[in-house]
PDB file of C-alpha atoms in Angstrom:
ATOM      1  CA  LYS A   1    -109.820 -24.049 275.743  1.00 66.00           C
ATOM      2  CA  ALA A   2    -110.870 -27.419 277.131  1.00 78.00           C
ATOM      3  CA  GLY A   3    -111.019 -30.297 274.668  1.00 92.00           C
ATOM      4  CA  VAL A   4    -113.667 -32.947 274.201  1.00 96.00           C
ATOM      5  CA  THR A   5    -114.195 -34.876 277.411  1.00 97.00           C
ATOM      6  CA  GLN A   6    -115.518 -38.400 277.507  1.00 97.00           C
ATOM      7  CA  THR A   7    -116.512 -40.344 280.599  1.00 97.00           C
ATOM      8  CA  PRO A   8    -115.910 -42.958 281.731  1.00 97.00           C
ATOM      9  CA  ARG A   9    -112.622 -43.824 280.053  1.00 96.00           C
ATOM     10  CA  TYR A  10    -112.855 -47.509 280.801  1.00 97.00           C
ATOM     11  CA  LEU A  11    -115.710 -49.760 281.809  1.00 96.00           C
ATOM     12  CA  ILE A  12    -116.529 -53.425 282.008  1.00 98.00           C
ATOM     13  CA  LYS A  13    -120.047 -54.784 281.646  1.00 97.00           C
ATOM     14  CA  THR A  14    -121.616 -58.186 281.214  1.00 97.00           C
ATOM     15  CA  ARG A  15    -123.876 -59.361 278.430  1.00 98.00           C
ATOM     16  CA  GLY A  16    -127.437 -58.136 278.707  1.00 97.00           C
ATOM     17  CA  GLN A  17    -126.576 -55.057 280.726  1.00 98.00           C
ATOM     18  CA  GLN A  18    -126.855 -51.519 279.425  1.00 98.00           C
ATOM     19  CA  VAL A  19    -124.345 -48.706 279.406  1.00 98.00           C
ATOM     20  CA  THR A  20    -124.425 -44.931 279.109  1.00 98.00           C
ATOM     21  CA  LEU A  21    -121.446 -42.952 277.860  1.00 98.00           C
ATOM     22  CA  SER A  22    -121.073 -39.217 278.185  1.00 98.00           C
ATOM     23  CA  CYS A  23    -119.415 -36.598 276.008  1.00 98.00           C
ATOM     24  CA  SER A  24    -118.824 -32.912 276.685  1.00 97.00           C
ATOM     25  CA  PRO A  25    -117.901 -31.058 273.492  1.00 96.00           C
ATOM     26  CA  ILE A  26    -115.626 -28.092 273.079  1.00 94.00           C
ATOM     27  CA  SER A  27    -117.346 -24.915 274.197  1.00 92.00           C
ATOM     28  CA  GLY A  28    -119.317 -23.412 271.320  1.00 89.00           C
ATOM     29  CA  HIS A  29    -119.498 -26.624 269.305  1.00 90.00           C
ATOM     30  CA  ARG A  30    -123.075 -27.638 268.622  1.00 90.00           C
ATOM     31  CA  SER A  31    -122.383 -30.826 266.684  1.00 90.00           C
ATOM     32  CA  VAL A  32    -121.489 -34.047 268.465  1.00 94.00           C
ATOM     33  CA  SER A  33    -120.803 -37.299 266.627  1.00 94.00           C
ATOM     34  CA  TRP A  34    -120.231 -40.796 267.958  1.00 97.00           C
ATOM     35  CA  TYR A  35    -118.076 -43.518 266.437  1.00 96.00           C
ATOM     36  CA  GLN A  36    -117.385 -47.124 267.308  1.00 96.00           C
ATOM     37  CA  GLN A  37    -113.848 -48.336 266.717  1.00 94.00           C
ATOM     38  CA  THR A  38    -112.932 -52.012 266.654  1.00 91.00           C
ATOM     39  CA  PRO A  39    -109.865 -53.775 265.231  1.00 84.00           C
ATOM     40  CA  GLY A  40    -111.942 -55.695 262.719  1.00 76.00           C
ATOM     41  CA  GLN A  41    -114.421 -53.047 261.558  1.00 77.00           C
ATOM     42  CA  GLY A  42    -112.382 -49.889 261.836  1.00 82.00           C
ATOM     43  CA  LEU A  43    -114.142 -46.622 262.567  1.00 89.00           C
ATOM     44  CA  GLN A  44    -117.917 -46.904 262.245  1.00 92.00           C
ATOM     45  CA  PHE A  45    -120.236 -43.899 262.408  1.00 92.00           C
ATOM     46  CA  LEU A  46    -123.048 -44.217 264.928  1.00 95.00           C
ATOM     47  CA  PHE A  47    -124.903 -40.902 264.865  1.00 93.00           C
ATOM     48  CA  GLU A  48    -124.549 -37.153 264.963  1.00 93.00           C
ATOM     49  CA  TYR A  49    -126.496 -34.621 266.965  1.00 93.00           C
ATOM     50  CA  PHE A  50    -126.780 -30.947 266.201  1.00 90.00           C
ATOM     51  CA  SER A  51    -128.702 -28.567 268.434  1.00 89.00           C
ATOM     52  CA  GLU A  52    -130.406 -31.456 270.253  1.00 93.00           C
ATOM     53  CA  THR A  53    -131.590 -33.096 267.021  1.00 93.00           C
ATOM     54  CA  GLN A  54    -130.218 -36.211 265.423  1.00 93.00           C
ATOM     55  CA  ARG A  55    -128.921 -35.012 262.077  1.00 88.00           C
ATOM     56  CA  ASN A  56    -127.232 -38.153 260.775  1.00 88.00           C
ATOM     57  CA  LYS A  57    -127.432 -41.810 261.626  1.00 91.00           C
ATOM     58  CA  GLY A  58    -125.256 -44.790 260.839  1.00 91.00           C
ATOM     59  CA  ASN A  59    -126.257 -48.417 260.344  1.00 92.00           C
ATOM     60  CA  PHE A  60    -126.459 -49.669 263.889  1.00 95.00           C
ATOM     61  CA  PRO A  61    -129.342 -51.533 265.532  1.00 96.00           C
ATOM     62  CA  GLY A  62    -131.858 -49.763 267.706  1.00 96.00           C
ATOM     63  CA  ARG A  63    -130.002 -50.905 270.837  1.00 97.00           C
ATOM     64  CA  PHE A  64    -127.712 -47.971 270.174  1.00 98.00           C
ATOM     65  CA  SER A  65    -129.266 -44.622 270.949  1.00 97.00           C
ATOM     66  CA  GLY A  66    -128.174 -41.154 271.834  1.00 97.00           C
ATOM     67  CA  ARG A  67    -129.303 -37.733 272.810  1.00 97.00           C
ATOM     68  CA  GLN A  68    -128.001 -34.230 273.118  1.00 97.00           C
ATOM     69  CA  PHE A  69    -128.830 -31.720 275.797  1.00 96.00           C
ATOM     70  CA  SER A  70    -129.341 -27.988 275.514  1.00 94.00           C
ATOM     71  CA  ASN A  71    -125.760 -27.363 276.631  1.00 93.00           C
ATOM     72  CA  SER A  72    -124.563 -29.583 273.715  1.00 94.00           C
ATOM     73  CA  ARG A  73    -123.412 -32.375 276.013  1.00 97.00           C
ATOM     74  CA  SER A  74    -124.298 -35.736 274.585  1.00 98.00           C
ATOM     75  CA  GLU A  75    -124.890 -39.227 275.845  1.00 98.00           C
ATOM     76  CA  MET A  76    -125.072 -42.507 274.054  1.00 98.00           C
ATOM     77  CA  ASN A  77    -126.717 -45.601 275.406  1.00 98.00           C
ATOM     78  CA  VAL A  78    -126.322 -49.224 274.456  1.00 98.00           C
ATOM     79  CA  SER A  79    -128.927 -51.628 275.793  1.00 96.00           C
ATOM     80  CA  THR A  80    -128.811 -55.408 276.009  1.00 97.00           C
ATOM     81  CA  LEU A  81    -125.067 -55.512 275.552  1.00 98.00           C
ATOM     82  CA  GLU A  82    -123.508 -58.181 273.354  1.00 97.00           C
ATOM     83  CA  LEU A  83    -119.922 -59.394 273.274  1.00 97.00           C
ATOM     84  CA  GLY A  84    -119.489 -57.707 269.892  1.00 95.00           C
ATOM     85  CA  ASP A  85    -120.188 -54.314 271.437  1.00 97.00           C
ATOM     86  CA  SER A  86    -116.739 -54.353 273.013  1.00 97.00           C
ATOM     87  CA  ALA A  87    -115.006 -51.406 271.406  1.00 96.00           C
ATOM     88  CA  LEU A  88    -113.557 -47.966 271.790  1.00 95.00           C
ATOM     89  CA  TYR A  89    -116.361 -45.428 271.539  1.00 97.00           C
ATOM     90  CA  LEU A  90    -115.213 -42.058 270.289  1.00 96.00           C
ATOM     91  CA  CYS A  91    -117.011 -38.780 270.521  1.00 96.00           C
ATOM     92  CA  ALA A  92    -116.172 -35.834 268.290  1.00 95.00           C
ATOM     93  CA  SER A  93    -117.409 -32.271 268.229  1.00 94.00           C
ATOM     94  CA  SER A  94    -117.296 -29.618 265.553  1.00 89.00           C
ATOM     95  CA  LEU A  95    -118.774 -26.295 264.584  1.00 81.00           C
ATOM     96  CA  ALA A  96    -120.334 -27.819 261.445  1.00 64.00           C
ATOM     97  CA  THR A  97    -122.737 -25.019 260.659  1.00 62.00           C
ATOM     98  CA  GLY A  98    -123.606 -23.490 257.318  1.00 57.00           C
ATOM     99  CA  THR A  99    -120.528 -23.181 255.165  1.00 56.00           C
ATOM    100  CA  ASN A 100    -118.156 -23.973 258.019  1.00 60.00           C
ATOM    101  CA  THR A 101    -115.738 -26.658 256.958  1.00 66.00           C
ATOM    102  CA  GLY A 102    -114.246 -27.233 260.358  1.00 73.00           C
ATOM    103  CA  GLU A 103    -112.632 -30.437 261.364  1.00 86.00           C
ATOM    104  CA  LEU A 104    -113.747 -32.880 264.014  1.00 91.00           C
ATOM    105  CA  PHE A 105    -112.206 -32.719 267.471  1.00 93.00           C
ATOM    106  CA  PHE A 106    -112.114 -36.104 269.154  1.00 96.00           C
ATOM    107  CA  GLY A 107    -112.159 -37.127 272.769  1.00 96.00           C
ATOM    108  CA  GLU A 108    -109.905 -39.817 274.177  1.00 95.00           C
ATOM    109  CA  GLY A 109    -112.666 -42.384 273.960  1.00 95.00           C
ATOM    110  CA  SER A 110    -114.496 -44.740 276.279  1.00 97.00           C
ATOM    111  CA  ARG A 111    -113.240 -48.298 276.119  1.00 96.00           C
ATOM    112  CA  LEU A 112    -116.066 -50.729 276.747  1.00 97.00           C
ATOM    113  CA  THR A 113    -115.410 -54.378 277.469  1.00 97.00           C
ATOM    114  CA  VAL A 114    -118.382 -56.746 277.500  1.00 97.00           C
ATOM    115  CA  LEU A 115    -117.864 -60.061 279.270  1.00 96.00           C
TER     116      LEU A 115
ATOM    117  CA  ALA B   1    -122.487 -42.416 247.544  1.00 73.00           C
ATOM    118  CA  GLN B   2    -119.473 -40.808 249.116  1.00 81.00           C
ATOM    119  CA  SER B   3    -116.590 -43.111 249.966  1.00 88.00           C
ATOM    120  CA  VAL B   4    -112.949 -43.134 250.954  1.00 93.00           C
ATOM    121  CA  ALA B   5    -110.393 -45.856 250.300  1.00 95.00           C
ATOM    122  CA  GLN B   6    -107.047 -46.418 251.936  1.00 96.00           C
ATOM    123  CA  PRO B   7    -105.553 -49.249 249.920  1.00 95.00           C
ATOM    124  CA  GLU B   8    -102.715 -50.081 252.309  1.00 95.00           C
ATOM    125  CA  ASP B   9    -103.314 -51.596 255.723  1.00 95.00           C
ATOM    126  CA  GLN B  10     -99.722 -50.916 256.715  1.00 97.00           C
ATOM    127  CA  VAL B  11     -96.819 -48.864 255.434  1.00 98.00           C
ATOM    128  CA  ASN B  12     -93.250 -49.400 256.596  1.00 98.00           C
ATOM    129  CA  VAL B  13     -90.589 -46.791 256.057  1.00 98.00           C
ATOM    130  CA  ALA B  14     -87.102 -46.218 257.399  1.00 98.00           C
ATOM    131  CA  GLU B  15     -86.466 -43.221 259.592  1.00 97.00           C
ATOM    132  CA  GLY B  16     -85.276 -40.263 257.538  1.00 97.00           C
ATOM    133  CA  ASN B  17     -86.906 -41.501 254.349  1.00 98.00           C
ATOM    134  CA  PRO B  18     -89.913 -39.830 252.760  1.00 97.00           C
ATOM    135  CA  LEU B  19     -93.292 -41.375 253.478  1.00 97.00           C
ATOM    136  CA  THR B  20     -96.574 -41.529 251.601  1.00 98.00           C
ATOM    137  CA  VAL B  21     -99.908 -42.803 252.885  1.00 98.00           C
ATOM    138  CA  LYS B  22    -102.457 -43.188 250.121  1.00 98.00           C
ATOM    139  CA  CYS B  23    -106.089 -42.140 250.020  1.00 97.00           C
ATOM    140  CA  THR B  24    -108.602 -42.043 247.189  1.00 97.00           C
ATOM    141  CA  TYR B  25    -112.129 -40.723 247.390  1.00 94.00           C
ATOM    142  CA  SER B  26    -115.436 -40.704 245.605  1.00 91.00           C
ATOM    143  CA  VAL B  27    -117.787 -37.774 246.140  1.00 84.00           C
ATOM    144  CA  SER B  28    -120.426 -35.844 244.324  1.00 81.00           C
ATOM    145  CA  GLY B  29    -119.635 -32.174 244.299  1.00 79.00           C
ATOM    146  CA  ASN B  30    -116.612 -30.512 245.817  1.00 80.00           C
ATOM    147  CA  PRO B  31    -114.710 -32.697 248.264  1.00 84.00           C
ATOM    148  CA  TYR B  32    -113.841 -31.646 251.785  1.00 89.00           C
ATOM    149  CA  LEU B  33    -110.915 -33.926 252.663  1.00 93.00           C
ATOM    150  CA  PHE B  34    -109.168 -34.540 255.964  1.00 95.00           C
ATOM    151  CA  TRP B  35    -106.333 -36.526 257.500  1.00 97.00           C
ATOM    152  CA  TYR B  36    -106.300 -37.633 261.126  1.00 97.00           C
ATOM    153  CA  VAL B  37    -103.731 -39.515 263.206  1.00 97.00           C
ATOM    154  CA  GLN B  38    -104.363 -41.832 266.126  1.00 95.00           C
ATOM    155  CA  TYR B  39    -101.765 -42.848 268.668  1.00 92.00           C
ATOM    156  CA  PRO B  40    -102.327 -45.973 270.811  1.00 86.00           C
ATOM    157  CA  ASN B  41    -105.234 -45.717 273.231  1.00 80.00           C
ATOM    158  CA  ARG B  42    -105.949 -42.137 272.183  1.00 85.00           C
ATOM    159  CA  GLY B  43    -108.580 -40.340 270.174  1.00 89.00           C
ATOM    160  CA  LEU B  44    -107.996 -39.081 266.643  1.00 93.00           C
ATOM    161  CA  GLN B  45    -106.075 -35.864 266.108  1.00 94.00           C
ATOM    162  CA  PHE B  46    -106.586 -33.559 263.154  1.00 94.00           C
ATOM    163  CA  LEU B  47    -103.571 -33.207 260.842  1.00 96.00           C
ATOM    164  CA  LEU B  48    -104.745 -31.207 257.847  1.00 95.00           C
ATOM    165  CA  LYS B  49    -107.609 -30.532 255.485  1.00 93.00           C
ATOM    166  CA  TYR B  50    -108.307 -29.586 251.895  1.00 92.00           C
ATOM    167  CA  ILE B  51    -111.303 -27.441 251.172  1.00 87.00           C
ATOM    168  CA  THR B  52    -110.273 -25.351 248.186  1.00 83.00           C
ATOM    169  CA  GLY B  53    -107.256 -23.541 246.800  1.00 86.00           C
ATOM    170  CA  ASP B  54    -103.712 -24.873 246.515  1.00 88.00           C
ATOM    171  CA  ASN B  55    -103.457 -28.561 245.810  1.00 91.00           C
ATOM    172  CA  LEU B  56    -100.613 -28.949 248.306  1.00 95.00           C
ATOM    173  CA  VAL B  57    -101.842 -28.564 251.857  1.00 95.00           C
ATOM    174  CA  LYS B  58     -99.493 -28.247 254.808  1.00 95.00           C
ATOM    175  CA  GLY B  59    -100.458 -29.471 258.242  1.00 94.00           C
ATOM    176  CA  SER B  60     -99.204 -30.361 261.684  1.00 92.00           C
ATOM    177  CA  TYR B  61     -95.931 -32.130 262.531  1.00 93.00           C
ATOM    178  CA  GLY B  62     -94.419 -31.509 259.089  1.00 95.00           C
ATOM    179  CA  PHE B  63     -97.082 -33.446 257.204  1.00 97.00           C
ATOM    180  CA  GLU B  64     -98.534 -32.324 253.922  1.00 97.00           C
ATOM    181  CA  ALA B  65    -101.061 -33.731 251.483  1.00 97.00           C
ATOM    182  CA  GLU B  66    -101.512 -33.414 247.780  1.00 96.00           C
ATOM    183  CA  PHE B  67    -104.981 -33.088 246.323  1.00 95.00           C
ATOM    184  CA  ASN B  68    -105.292 -34.496 242.820  1.00 95.00           C
ATOM    185  CA  LYS B  69    -108.725 -33.974 241.328  1.00 92.00           C
ATOM    186  CA  SER B  70    -108.159 -35.999 238.158  1.00 93.00           C
ATOM    187  CA  GLN B  71    -106.985 -39.021 240.140  1.00 94.00           C
ATOM    188  CA  THR B  72    -109.427 -38.372 243.007  1.00 94.00           C
ATOM    189  CA  SER B  73    -106.583 -38.804 245.457  1.00 96.00           C
ATOM    190  CA  PHE B  74    -105.444 -37.071 248.616  1.00 97.00           C
ATOM    191  CA  HIS B  75    -102.179 -38.716 249.624  1.00 98.00           C
ATOM    192  CA  LEU B  76    -100.458 -37.826 252.884  1.00 98.00           C
ATOM    193  CA  LYS B  77     -96.737 -37.137 252.686  1.00 98.00           C
ATOM    194  CA  LYS B  78     -93.763 -36.204 254.797  1.00 97.00           C
ATOM    195  CA  PRO B  79     -90.258 -35.535 253.461  1.00 97.00           C
ATOM    196  CA  SER B  80     -88.410 -37.218 256.339  1.00 97.00           C
ATOM    197  CA  ALA B  81     -90.096 -39.759 258.602  1.00 97.00           C
ATOM    198  CA  LEU B  82     -89.553 -39.952 262.348  1.00 97.00           C
ATOM    199  CA  VAL B  83     -89.978 -42.988 264.585  1.00 96.00           C
ATOM    200  CA  SER B  84     -92.519 -40.928 266.534  1.00 95.00           C
ATOM    201  CA  ASP B  85     -94.686 -40.712 263.389  1.00 96.00           C
ATOM    202  CA  SER B  86     -95.582 -44.378 263.875  1.00 96.00           C
ATOM    203  CA  ALA B  87     -99.340 -44.395 264.351  1.00 96.00           C
ATOM    204  CA  LEU B  88    -102.665 -45.132 262.661  1.00 96.00           C
ATOM    205  CA  TYR B  89    -103.665 -42.660 259.958  1.00 97.00           C
ATOM    206  CA  PHE B  90    -107.195 -42.036 258.732  1.00 96.00           C
ATOM    207  CA  CYS B  91    -108.349 -40.227 255.633  1.00 96.00           C
ATOM    208  CA  ALA B  92    -111.859 -38.771 255.698  1.00 94.00           C
ATOM    209  CA  VAL B  93    -114.265 -36.945 253.420  1.00 91.00           C
ATOM    210  CA  ARG B  94    -117.107 -34.759 254.550  1.00 86.00           C
ATOM    211  CA  ASP B  95    -120.380 -34.739 252.688  1.00 77.00           C
ATOM    212  CA  SER B  96    -121.033 -31.097 251.860  1.00 71.00           C
ATOM    213  CA  GLY B  97    -124.784 -31.627 252.038  1.00 72.00           C
ATOM    214  CA  THR B  98    -125.280 -33.664 255.198  1.00 74.00           C
ATOM    215  CA  TYR B  99    -122.114 -32.713 257.120  1.00 74.00           C
ATOM    216  CA  LYS B 100    -121.526 -36.432 257.602  1.00 81.00           C
ATOM    217  CA  TYR B 101    -117.906 -37.556 257.744  1.00 87.00           C
ATOM    218  CA  ILE B 102    -116.849 -40.800 256.073  1.00 88.00           C
ATOM    219  CA  PHE B 103    -113.599 -42.352 257.238  1.00 92.00           C
ATOM    220  CA  GLY B 104    -111.267 -44.734 255.479  1.00 93.00           C
ATOM    221  CA  THR B 105    -110.255 -47.986 257.106  1.00 93.00           C
ATOM    222  CA  GLY B 106    -106.966 -46.568 258.332  1.00 95.00           C
ATOM    223  CA  THR B 107    -103.326 -47.204 257.483  1.00 96.00           C
ATOM    224  CA  ARG B 108    -100.835 -48.201 260.119  1.00 96.00           C
ATOM    225  CA  LEU B 109     -97.539 -46.430 259.608  1.00 97.00           C
ATOM    226  CA  LYS B 110     -94.400 -47.975 261.060  1.00 97.00           C
ATOM    227  CA  VAL B 111     -91.210 -45.968 260.950  1.00 97.00           C
ATOM    228  CA  LEU B 112     -88.187 -48.148 261.561  1.00 96.00           C
ATOM    229  CA  ALA B 113     -85.099 -46.804 263.275  1.00 94.00           C
TER     230      ALA B 113
END
């Protein structure tokens, strides 16, 4: 069974640009969550999508957005990049339905560097 | 509000010695608790979870965790540490109502040969 796949793994952008990151969840998982990881702030929750709807949202500015497609693949977009957006962006999928108490399965992450 | 605390930024232990990585939580209702490990430049990997039942939960790579309801703790343990256990460990709690996961700040474990 294929794991969570994130693309691209590494990317470099300059301030003011925008970026789109992609995440393909494990087959059958309908929930996809995104996290930002930085040395100073740790693991910060961005948002979660379930069946194409945003179910949970963290405390990030509107420059951070996401969406989920009918096949459960998800993308996140960051517009008007700032230096502080440099981070490892992690995607995680899970079953997360009803009484399911399943764990999160993480991808390897997309490391974004903003110059 | 649900929260998780990992009071130690780093834990050092000698190879072969027992290790403990601490985690305390605050939730309303029954806690769903998890431990994850992260190796350098990798995503997080699931180690174990507590949902209900026995307070001692066994997981991957010889790790176990003890759920203590009165102390609201879920400490990660291993009887004999390996150098290869050196990594970043995260405790997490899942909100039973919103399905939202809340992660601790992480504890870096260093096992010294």
